[in-house]
Short mmCIF file of N, CA, C and O and ligand atoms in Angstrom, two decimals:
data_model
loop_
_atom_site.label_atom_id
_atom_site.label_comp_id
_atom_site.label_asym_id
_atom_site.label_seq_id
_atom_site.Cartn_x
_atom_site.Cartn_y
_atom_site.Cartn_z
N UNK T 1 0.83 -1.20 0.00
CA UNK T 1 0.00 0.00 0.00
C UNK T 1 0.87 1.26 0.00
O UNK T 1 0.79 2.23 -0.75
N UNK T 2 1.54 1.07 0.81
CA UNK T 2 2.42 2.56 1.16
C UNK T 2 3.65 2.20 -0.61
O UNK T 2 3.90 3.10 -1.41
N UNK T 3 3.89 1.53 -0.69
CA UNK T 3 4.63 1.80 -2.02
C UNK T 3 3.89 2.32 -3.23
O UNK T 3 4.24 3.03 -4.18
N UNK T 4 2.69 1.71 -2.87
CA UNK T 4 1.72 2.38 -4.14
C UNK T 4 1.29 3.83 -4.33
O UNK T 4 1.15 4.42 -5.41
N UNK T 5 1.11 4.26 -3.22
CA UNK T 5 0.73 6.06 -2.70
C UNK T 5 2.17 6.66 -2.99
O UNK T 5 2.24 7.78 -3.50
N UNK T 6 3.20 6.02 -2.73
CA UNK T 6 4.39 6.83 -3.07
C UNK T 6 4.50 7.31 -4.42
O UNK T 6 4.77 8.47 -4.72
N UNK T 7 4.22 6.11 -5.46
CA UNK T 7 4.35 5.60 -7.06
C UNK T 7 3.30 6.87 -7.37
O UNK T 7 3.86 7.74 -8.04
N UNK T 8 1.90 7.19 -7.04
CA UNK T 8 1.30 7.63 -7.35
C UNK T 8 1.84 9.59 -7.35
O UNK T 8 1.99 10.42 -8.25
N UNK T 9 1.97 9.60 -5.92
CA UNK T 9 2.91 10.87 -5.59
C UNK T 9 3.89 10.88 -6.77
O UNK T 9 3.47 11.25 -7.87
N UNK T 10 4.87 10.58 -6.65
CA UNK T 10 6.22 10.16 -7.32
C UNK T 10 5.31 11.13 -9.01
O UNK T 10 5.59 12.23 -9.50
N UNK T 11 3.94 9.83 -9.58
CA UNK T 11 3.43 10.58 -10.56
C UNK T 11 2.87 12.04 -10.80
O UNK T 11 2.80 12.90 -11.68
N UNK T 12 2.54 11.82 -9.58
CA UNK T 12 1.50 13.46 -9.40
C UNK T 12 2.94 14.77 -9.52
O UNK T 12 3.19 15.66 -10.33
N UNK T 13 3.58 14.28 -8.29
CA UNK T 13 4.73 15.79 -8.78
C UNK T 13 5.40 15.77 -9.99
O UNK T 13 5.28 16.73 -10.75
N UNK T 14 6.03 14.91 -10.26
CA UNK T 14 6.55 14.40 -11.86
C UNK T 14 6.01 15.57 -12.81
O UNK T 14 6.53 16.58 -13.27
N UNK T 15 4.64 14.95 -12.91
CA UNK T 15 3.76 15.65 -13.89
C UNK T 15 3.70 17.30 -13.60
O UNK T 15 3.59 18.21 -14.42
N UNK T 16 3.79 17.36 -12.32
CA UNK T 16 3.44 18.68 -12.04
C UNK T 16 5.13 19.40 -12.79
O UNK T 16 5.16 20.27 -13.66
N UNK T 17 5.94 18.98 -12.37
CA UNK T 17 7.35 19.19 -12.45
C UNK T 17 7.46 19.97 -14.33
O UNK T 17 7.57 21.06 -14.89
N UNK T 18 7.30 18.34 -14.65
CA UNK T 18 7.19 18.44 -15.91
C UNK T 18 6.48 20.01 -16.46
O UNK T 18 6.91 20.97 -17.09
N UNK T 19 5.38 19.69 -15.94
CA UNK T 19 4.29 20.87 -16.59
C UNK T 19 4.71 22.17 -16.52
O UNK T 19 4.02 23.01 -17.11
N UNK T 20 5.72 22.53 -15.90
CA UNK T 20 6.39 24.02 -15.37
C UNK T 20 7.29 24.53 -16.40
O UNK T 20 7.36 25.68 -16.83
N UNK T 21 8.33 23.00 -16.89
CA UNK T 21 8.89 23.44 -18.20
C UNK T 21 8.55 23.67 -19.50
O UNK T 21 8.96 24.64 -20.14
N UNK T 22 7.36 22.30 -20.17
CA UNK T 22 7.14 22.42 -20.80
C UNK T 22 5.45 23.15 -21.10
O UNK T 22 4.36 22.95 -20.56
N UNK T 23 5.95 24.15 -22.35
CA UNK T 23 4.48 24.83 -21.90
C UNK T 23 3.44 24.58 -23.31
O UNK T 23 3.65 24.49 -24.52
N UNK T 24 2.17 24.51 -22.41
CA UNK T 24 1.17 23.98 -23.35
C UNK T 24 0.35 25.65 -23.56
O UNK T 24 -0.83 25.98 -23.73
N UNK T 25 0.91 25.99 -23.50
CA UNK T 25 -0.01 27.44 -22.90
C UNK T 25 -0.31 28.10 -24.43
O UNK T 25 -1.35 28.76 -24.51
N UNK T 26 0.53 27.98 -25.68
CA UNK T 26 0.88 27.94 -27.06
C UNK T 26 -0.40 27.75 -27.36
O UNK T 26 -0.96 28.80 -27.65
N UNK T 27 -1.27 26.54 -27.41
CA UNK T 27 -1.99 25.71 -27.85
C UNK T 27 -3.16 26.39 -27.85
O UNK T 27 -3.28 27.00 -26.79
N UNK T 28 -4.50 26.62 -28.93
CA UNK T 28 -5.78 27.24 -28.47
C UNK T 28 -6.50 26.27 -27.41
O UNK T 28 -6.28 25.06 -27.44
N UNK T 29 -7.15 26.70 -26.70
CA UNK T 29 -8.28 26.03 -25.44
C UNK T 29 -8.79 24.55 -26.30
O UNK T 29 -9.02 23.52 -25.66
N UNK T 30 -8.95 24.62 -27.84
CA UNK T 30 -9.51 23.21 -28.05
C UNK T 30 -8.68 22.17 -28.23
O UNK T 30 -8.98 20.99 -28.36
N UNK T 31 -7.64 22.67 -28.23
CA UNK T 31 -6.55 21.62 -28.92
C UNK T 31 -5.11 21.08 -27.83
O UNK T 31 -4.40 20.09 -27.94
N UNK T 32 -5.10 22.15 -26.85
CA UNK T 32 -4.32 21.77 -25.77
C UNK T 32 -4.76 20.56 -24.44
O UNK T 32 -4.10 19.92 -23.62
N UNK T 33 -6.02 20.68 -24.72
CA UNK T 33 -6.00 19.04 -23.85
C UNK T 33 -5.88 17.74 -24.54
O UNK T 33 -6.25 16.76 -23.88
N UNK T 34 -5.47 17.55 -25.67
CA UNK T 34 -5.03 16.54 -26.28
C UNK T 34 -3.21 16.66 -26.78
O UNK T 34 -2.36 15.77 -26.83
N UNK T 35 -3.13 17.96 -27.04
CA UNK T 35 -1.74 18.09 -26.99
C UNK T 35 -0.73 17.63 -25.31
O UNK T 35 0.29 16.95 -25.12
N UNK T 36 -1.49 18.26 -24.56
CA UNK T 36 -1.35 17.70 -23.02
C UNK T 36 -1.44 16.49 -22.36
O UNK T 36 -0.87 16.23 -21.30
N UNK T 37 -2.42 15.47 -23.25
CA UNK T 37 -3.19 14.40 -23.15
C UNK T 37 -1.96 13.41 -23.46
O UNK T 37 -1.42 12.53 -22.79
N UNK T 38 -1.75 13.92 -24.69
CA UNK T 38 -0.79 13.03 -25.97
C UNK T 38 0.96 13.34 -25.69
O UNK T 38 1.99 12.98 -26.27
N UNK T 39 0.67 14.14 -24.56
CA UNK T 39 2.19 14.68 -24.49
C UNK T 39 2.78 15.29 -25.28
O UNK T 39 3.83 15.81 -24.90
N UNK T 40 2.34 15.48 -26.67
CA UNK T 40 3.13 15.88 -27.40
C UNK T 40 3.66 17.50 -27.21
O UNK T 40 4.03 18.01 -28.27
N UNK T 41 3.72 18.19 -26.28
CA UNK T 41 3.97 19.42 -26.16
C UNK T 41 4.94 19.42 -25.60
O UNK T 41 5.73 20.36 -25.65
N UNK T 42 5.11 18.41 -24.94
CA UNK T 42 6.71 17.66 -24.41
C UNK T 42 7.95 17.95 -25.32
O UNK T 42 9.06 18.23 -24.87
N UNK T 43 7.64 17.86 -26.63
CA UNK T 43 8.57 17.92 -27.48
C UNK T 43 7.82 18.66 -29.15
O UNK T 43 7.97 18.44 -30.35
N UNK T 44 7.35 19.20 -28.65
CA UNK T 44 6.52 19.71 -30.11
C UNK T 44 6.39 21.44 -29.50
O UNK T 44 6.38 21.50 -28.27
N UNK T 45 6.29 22.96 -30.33
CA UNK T 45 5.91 24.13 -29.52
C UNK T 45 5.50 24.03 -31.13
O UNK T 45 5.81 23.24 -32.02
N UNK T 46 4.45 25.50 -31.06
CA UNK T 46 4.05 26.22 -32.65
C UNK T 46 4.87 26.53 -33.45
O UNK T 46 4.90 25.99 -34.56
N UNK T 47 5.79 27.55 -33.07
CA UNK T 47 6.99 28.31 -33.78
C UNK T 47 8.11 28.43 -33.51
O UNK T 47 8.77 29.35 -33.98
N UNK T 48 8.60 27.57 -32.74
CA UNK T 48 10.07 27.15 -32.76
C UNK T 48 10.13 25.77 -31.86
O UNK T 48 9.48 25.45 -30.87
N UNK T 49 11.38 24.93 -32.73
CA UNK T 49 11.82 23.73 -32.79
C UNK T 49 12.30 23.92 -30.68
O UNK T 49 12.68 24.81 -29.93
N UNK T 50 11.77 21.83 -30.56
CA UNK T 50 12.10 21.98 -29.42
C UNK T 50 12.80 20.58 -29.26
O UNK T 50 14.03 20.48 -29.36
N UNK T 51 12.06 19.57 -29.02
CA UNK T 51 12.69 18.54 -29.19
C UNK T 51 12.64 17.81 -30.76
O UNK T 51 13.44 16.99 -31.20
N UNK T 52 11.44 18.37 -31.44
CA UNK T 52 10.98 17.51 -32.61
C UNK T 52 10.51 19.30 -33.44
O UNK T 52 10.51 20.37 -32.84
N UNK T 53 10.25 19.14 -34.54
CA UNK T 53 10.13 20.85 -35.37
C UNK T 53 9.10 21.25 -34.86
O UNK T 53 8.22 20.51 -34.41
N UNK T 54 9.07 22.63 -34.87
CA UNK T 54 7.84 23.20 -34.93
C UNK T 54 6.74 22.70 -35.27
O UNK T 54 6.94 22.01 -36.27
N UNK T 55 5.11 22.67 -34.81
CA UNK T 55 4.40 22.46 -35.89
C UNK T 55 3.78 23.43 -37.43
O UNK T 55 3.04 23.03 -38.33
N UNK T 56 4.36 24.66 -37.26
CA UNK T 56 4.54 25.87 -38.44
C UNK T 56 5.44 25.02 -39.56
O UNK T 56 5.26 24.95 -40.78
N UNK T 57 6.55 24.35 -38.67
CA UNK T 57 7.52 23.99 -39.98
C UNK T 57 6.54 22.58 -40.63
O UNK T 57 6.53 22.34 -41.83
N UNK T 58 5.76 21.75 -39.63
CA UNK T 58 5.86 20.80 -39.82
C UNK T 58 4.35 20.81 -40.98
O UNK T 58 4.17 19.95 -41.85
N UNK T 59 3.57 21.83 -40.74
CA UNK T 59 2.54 22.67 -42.15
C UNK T 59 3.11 22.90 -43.29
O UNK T 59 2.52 22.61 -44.33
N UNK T 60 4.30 23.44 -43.30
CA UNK T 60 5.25 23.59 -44.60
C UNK T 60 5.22 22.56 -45.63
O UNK T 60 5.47 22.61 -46.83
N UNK T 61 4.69 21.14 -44.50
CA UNK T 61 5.43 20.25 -45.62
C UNK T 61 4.02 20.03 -46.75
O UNK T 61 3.95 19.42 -47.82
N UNK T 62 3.16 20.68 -46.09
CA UNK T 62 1.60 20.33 -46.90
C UNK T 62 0.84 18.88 -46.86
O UNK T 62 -0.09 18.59 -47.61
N UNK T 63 1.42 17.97 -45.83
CA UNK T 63 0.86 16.35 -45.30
C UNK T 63 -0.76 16.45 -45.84
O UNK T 63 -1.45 17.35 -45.36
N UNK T 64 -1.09 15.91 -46.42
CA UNK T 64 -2.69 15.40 -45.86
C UNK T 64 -3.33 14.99 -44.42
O UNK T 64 -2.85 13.93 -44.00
N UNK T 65 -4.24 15.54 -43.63
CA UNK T 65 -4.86 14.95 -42.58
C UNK T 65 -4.27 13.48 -42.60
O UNK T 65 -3.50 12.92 -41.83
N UNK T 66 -4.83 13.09 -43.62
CA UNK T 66 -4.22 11.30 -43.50
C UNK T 66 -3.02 11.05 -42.94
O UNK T 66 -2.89 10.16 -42.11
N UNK T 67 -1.83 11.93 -43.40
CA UNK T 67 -0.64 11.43 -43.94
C UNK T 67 -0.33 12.04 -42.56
O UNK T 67 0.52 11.34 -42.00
N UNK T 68 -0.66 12.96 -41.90
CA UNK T 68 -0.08 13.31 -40.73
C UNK T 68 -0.67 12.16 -39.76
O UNK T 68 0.10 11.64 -38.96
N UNK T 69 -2.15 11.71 -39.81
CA UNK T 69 -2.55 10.74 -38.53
C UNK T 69 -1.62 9.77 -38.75
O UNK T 69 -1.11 9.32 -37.72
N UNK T 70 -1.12 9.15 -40.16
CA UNK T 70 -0.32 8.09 -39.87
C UNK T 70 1.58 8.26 -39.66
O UNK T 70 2.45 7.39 -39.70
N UNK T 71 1.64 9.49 -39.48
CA UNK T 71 2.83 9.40 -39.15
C UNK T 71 3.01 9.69 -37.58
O UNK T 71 3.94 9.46 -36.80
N UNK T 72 1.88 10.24 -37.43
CA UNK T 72 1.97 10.38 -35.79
C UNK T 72 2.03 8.64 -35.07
O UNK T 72 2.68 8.50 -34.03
N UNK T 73 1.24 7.26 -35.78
CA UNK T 73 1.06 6.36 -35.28
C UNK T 73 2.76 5.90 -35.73
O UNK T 73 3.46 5.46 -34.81
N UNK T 74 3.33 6.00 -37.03
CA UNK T 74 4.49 5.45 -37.42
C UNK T 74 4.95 6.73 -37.96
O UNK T 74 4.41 7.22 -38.95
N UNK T 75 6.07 7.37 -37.26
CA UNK T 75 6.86 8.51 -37.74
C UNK T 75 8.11 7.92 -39.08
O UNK T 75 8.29 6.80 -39.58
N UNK T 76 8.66 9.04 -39.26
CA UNK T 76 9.57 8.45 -40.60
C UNK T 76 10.42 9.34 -40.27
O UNK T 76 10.27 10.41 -40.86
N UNK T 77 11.30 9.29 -39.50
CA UNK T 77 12.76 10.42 -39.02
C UNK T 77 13.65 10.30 -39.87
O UNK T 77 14.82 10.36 -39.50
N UNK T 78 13.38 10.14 -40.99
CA UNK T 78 14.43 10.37 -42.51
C UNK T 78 13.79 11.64 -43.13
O UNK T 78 14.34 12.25 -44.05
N UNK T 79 12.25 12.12 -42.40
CA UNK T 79 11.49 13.35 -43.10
C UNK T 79 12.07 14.60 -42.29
O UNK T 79 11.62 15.74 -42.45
N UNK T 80 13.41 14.23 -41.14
CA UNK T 80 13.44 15.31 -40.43
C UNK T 80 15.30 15.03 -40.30
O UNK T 80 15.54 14.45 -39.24
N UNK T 81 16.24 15.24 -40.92
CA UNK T 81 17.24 15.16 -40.55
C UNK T 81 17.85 15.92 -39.66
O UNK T 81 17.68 17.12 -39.87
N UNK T 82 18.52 15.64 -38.70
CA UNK T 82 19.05 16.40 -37.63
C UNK T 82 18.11 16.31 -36.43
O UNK T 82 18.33 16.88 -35.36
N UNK T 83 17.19 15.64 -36.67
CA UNK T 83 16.76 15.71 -35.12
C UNK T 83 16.64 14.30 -34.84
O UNK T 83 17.15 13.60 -35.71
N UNK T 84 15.90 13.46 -33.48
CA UNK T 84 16.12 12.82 -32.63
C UNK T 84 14.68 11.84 -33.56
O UNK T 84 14.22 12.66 -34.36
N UNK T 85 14.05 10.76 -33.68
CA UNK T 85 13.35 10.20 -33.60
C UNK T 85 12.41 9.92 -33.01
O UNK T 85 12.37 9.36 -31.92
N UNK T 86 11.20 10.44 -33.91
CA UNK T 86 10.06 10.89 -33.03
C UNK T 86 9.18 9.28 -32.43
O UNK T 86 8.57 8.58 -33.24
N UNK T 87 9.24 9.04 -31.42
CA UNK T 87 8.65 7.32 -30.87
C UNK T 87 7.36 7.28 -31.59
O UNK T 87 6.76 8.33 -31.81
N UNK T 88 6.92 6.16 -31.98
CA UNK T 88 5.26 6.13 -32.51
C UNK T 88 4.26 6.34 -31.44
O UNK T 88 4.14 5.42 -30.63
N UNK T 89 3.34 7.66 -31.27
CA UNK T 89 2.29 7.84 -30.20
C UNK T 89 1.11 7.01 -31.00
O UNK T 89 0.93 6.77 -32.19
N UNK T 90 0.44 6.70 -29.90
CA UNK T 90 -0.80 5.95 -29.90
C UNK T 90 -1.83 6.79 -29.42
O UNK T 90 -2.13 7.11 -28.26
N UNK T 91 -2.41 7.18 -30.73
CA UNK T 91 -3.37 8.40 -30.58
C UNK T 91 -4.64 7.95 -31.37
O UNK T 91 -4.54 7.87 -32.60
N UNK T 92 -5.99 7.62 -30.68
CA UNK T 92 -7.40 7.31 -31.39
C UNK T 92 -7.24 7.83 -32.05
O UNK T 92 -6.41 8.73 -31.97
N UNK T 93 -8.19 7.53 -33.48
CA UNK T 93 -8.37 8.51 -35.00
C UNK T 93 -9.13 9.55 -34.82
O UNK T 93 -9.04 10.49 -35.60
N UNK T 94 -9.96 9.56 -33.83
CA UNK T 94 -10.47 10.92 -33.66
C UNK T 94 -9.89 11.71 -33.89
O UNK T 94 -9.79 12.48 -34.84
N UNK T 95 -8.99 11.42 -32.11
CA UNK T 95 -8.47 12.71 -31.75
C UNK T 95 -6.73 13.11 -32.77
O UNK T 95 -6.24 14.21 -33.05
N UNK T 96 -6.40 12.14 -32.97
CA UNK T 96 -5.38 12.53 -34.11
C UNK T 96 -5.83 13.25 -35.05
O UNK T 96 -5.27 14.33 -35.19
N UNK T 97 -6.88 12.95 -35.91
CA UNK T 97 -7.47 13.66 -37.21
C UNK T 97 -7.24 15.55 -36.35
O UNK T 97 -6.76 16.62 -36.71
N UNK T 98 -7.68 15.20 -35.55
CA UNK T 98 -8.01 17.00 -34.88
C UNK T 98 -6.41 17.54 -34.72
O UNK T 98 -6.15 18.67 -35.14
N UNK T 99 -5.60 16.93 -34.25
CA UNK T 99 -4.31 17.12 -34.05
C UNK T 99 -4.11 17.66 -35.46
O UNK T 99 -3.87 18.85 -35.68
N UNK T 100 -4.23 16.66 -36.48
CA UNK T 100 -3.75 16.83 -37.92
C UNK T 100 -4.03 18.02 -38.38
O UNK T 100 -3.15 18.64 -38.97
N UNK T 101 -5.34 18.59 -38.20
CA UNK T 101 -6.10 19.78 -38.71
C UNK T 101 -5.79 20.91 -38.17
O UNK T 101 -5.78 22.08 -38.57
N UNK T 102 -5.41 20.12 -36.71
CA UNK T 102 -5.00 21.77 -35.96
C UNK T 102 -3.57 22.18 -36.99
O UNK T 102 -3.45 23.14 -37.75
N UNK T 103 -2.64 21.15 -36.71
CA UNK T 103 -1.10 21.12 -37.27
C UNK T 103 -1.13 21.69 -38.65
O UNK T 103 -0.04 22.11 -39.06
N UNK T 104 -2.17 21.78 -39.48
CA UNK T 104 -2.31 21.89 -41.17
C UNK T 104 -3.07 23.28 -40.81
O UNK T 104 -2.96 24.10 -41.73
N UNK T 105 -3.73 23.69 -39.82
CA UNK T 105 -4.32 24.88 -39.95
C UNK T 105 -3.19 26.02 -39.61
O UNK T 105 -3.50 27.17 -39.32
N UNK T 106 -1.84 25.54 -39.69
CA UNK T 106 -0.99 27.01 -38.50
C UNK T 106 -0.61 27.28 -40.03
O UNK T 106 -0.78 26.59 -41.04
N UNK T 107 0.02 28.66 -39.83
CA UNK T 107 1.28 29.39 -41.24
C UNK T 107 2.23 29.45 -40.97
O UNK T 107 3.08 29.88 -41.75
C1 LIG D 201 9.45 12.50 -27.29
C2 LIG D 201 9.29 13.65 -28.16
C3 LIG D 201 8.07 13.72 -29.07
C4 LIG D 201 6.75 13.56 -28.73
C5 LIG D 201 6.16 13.23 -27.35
C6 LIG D 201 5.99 13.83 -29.93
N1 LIG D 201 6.83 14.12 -30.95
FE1 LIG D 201 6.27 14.54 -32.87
N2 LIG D 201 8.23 14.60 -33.43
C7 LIG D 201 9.30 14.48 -32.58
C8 LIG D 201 10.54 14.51 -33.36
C9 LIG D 201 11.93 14.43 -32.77
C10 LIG D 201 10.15 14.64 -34.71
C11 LIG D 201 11.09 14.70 -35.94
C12 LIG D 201 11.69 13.35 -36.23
C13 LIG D 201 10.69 12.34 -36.67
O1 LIG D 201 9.73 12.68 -37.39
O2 LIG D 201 10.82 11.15 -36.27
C14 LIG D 201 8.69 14.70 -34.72
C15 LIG D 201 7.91 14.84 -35.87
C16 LIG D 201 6.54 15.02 -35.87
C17 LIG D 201 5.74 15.26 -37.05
C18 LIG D 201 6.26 15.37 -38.48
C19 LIG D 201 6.32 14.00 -39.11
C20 LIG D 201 7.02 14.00 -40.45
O3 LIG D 201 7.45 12.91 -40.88
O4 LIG D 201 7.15 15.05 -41.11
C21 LIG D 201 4.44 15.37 -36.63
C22 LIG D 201 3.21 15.62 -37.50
C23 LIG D 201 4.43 15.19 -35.20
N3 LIG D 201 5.72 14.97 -34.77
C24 LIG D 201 3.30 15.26 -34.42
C25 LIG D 201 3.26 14.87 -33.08
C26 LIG D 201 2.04 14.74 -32.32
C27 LIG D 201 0.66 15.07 -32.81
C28 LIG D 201 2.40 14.29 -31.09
C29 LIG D 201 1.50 13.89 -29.93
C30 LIG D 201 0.51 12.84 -30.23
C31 LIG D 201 3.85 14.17 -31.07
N4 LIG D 201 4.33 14.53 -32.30
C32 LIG D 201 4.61 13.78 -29.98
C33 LIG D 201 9.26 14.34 -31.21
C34 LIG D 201 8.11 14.07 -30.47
#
């Protein structure tokens, strides 16, 4: 019991920790609780590169909705030289499609 309440703590500040550096604050009100959700703000900002490109740069490339939900499930880090390899997130088609649209709606 008492190891489990720790684990949980351990999660709760973590997250809190986390949340101080990386900021979701970028994101409009509809799209930041899945960016938050999905983590991806962890390593993703609007307009400048953080761990993985921008998503401004990542509009540049002109993806299809499609082509972005499936690279979010299977990334292709030969489309991004110089940076780190983005892990495959496991994101419902919903809420990916919305990700996609948000990501295709920036300039
Ligand atoms: C651990 C860090 C990390 C997380 C979390 C992360 N990404 Fe990425 N992302 C990267 C990096 C690094 C790249 C560039 C290299 C690559 O594509 O593998 C990238 C690339 C991308 C691309 C461009 C793909 C391409 O081939 O042009 C999209 C779109 C994207 N991420 C969306 C997302 C979304 C949406 C989420 C949340 C569901 C997310 N990322 C979570 C690091 C991350």
């Amino acid at each position: 019991m008492k190891n489990i309440s720790k684990l949980i703590l351990t999660f709760v500040f973590g997250t809190m920790a986390f949340g101080f550096q990386a900021k979701a604050e970028d994101f409009p009100a509809d799209i930041k609780p899945l960016m938050t959700k999905y983590t991806c703000f962890a390593c993703h900002k609007v307009d400048a590169r953080l761990v993985g490109p921008a998503y401004k740069d990542v509009a540049k490339k002109k993806y299809s909705v499609d082509k972005i939900v499936a690279l979010i499930a299977k990334p292709q880090p030969a489309n991004w030289p110089g940076y780190p390899p983005m892990a495959p997130m496991t994101v419902p088609k919903e809420d990916a499609v919305k990700l996609a649209k948000y990501i295709n709606s920036l300039k």
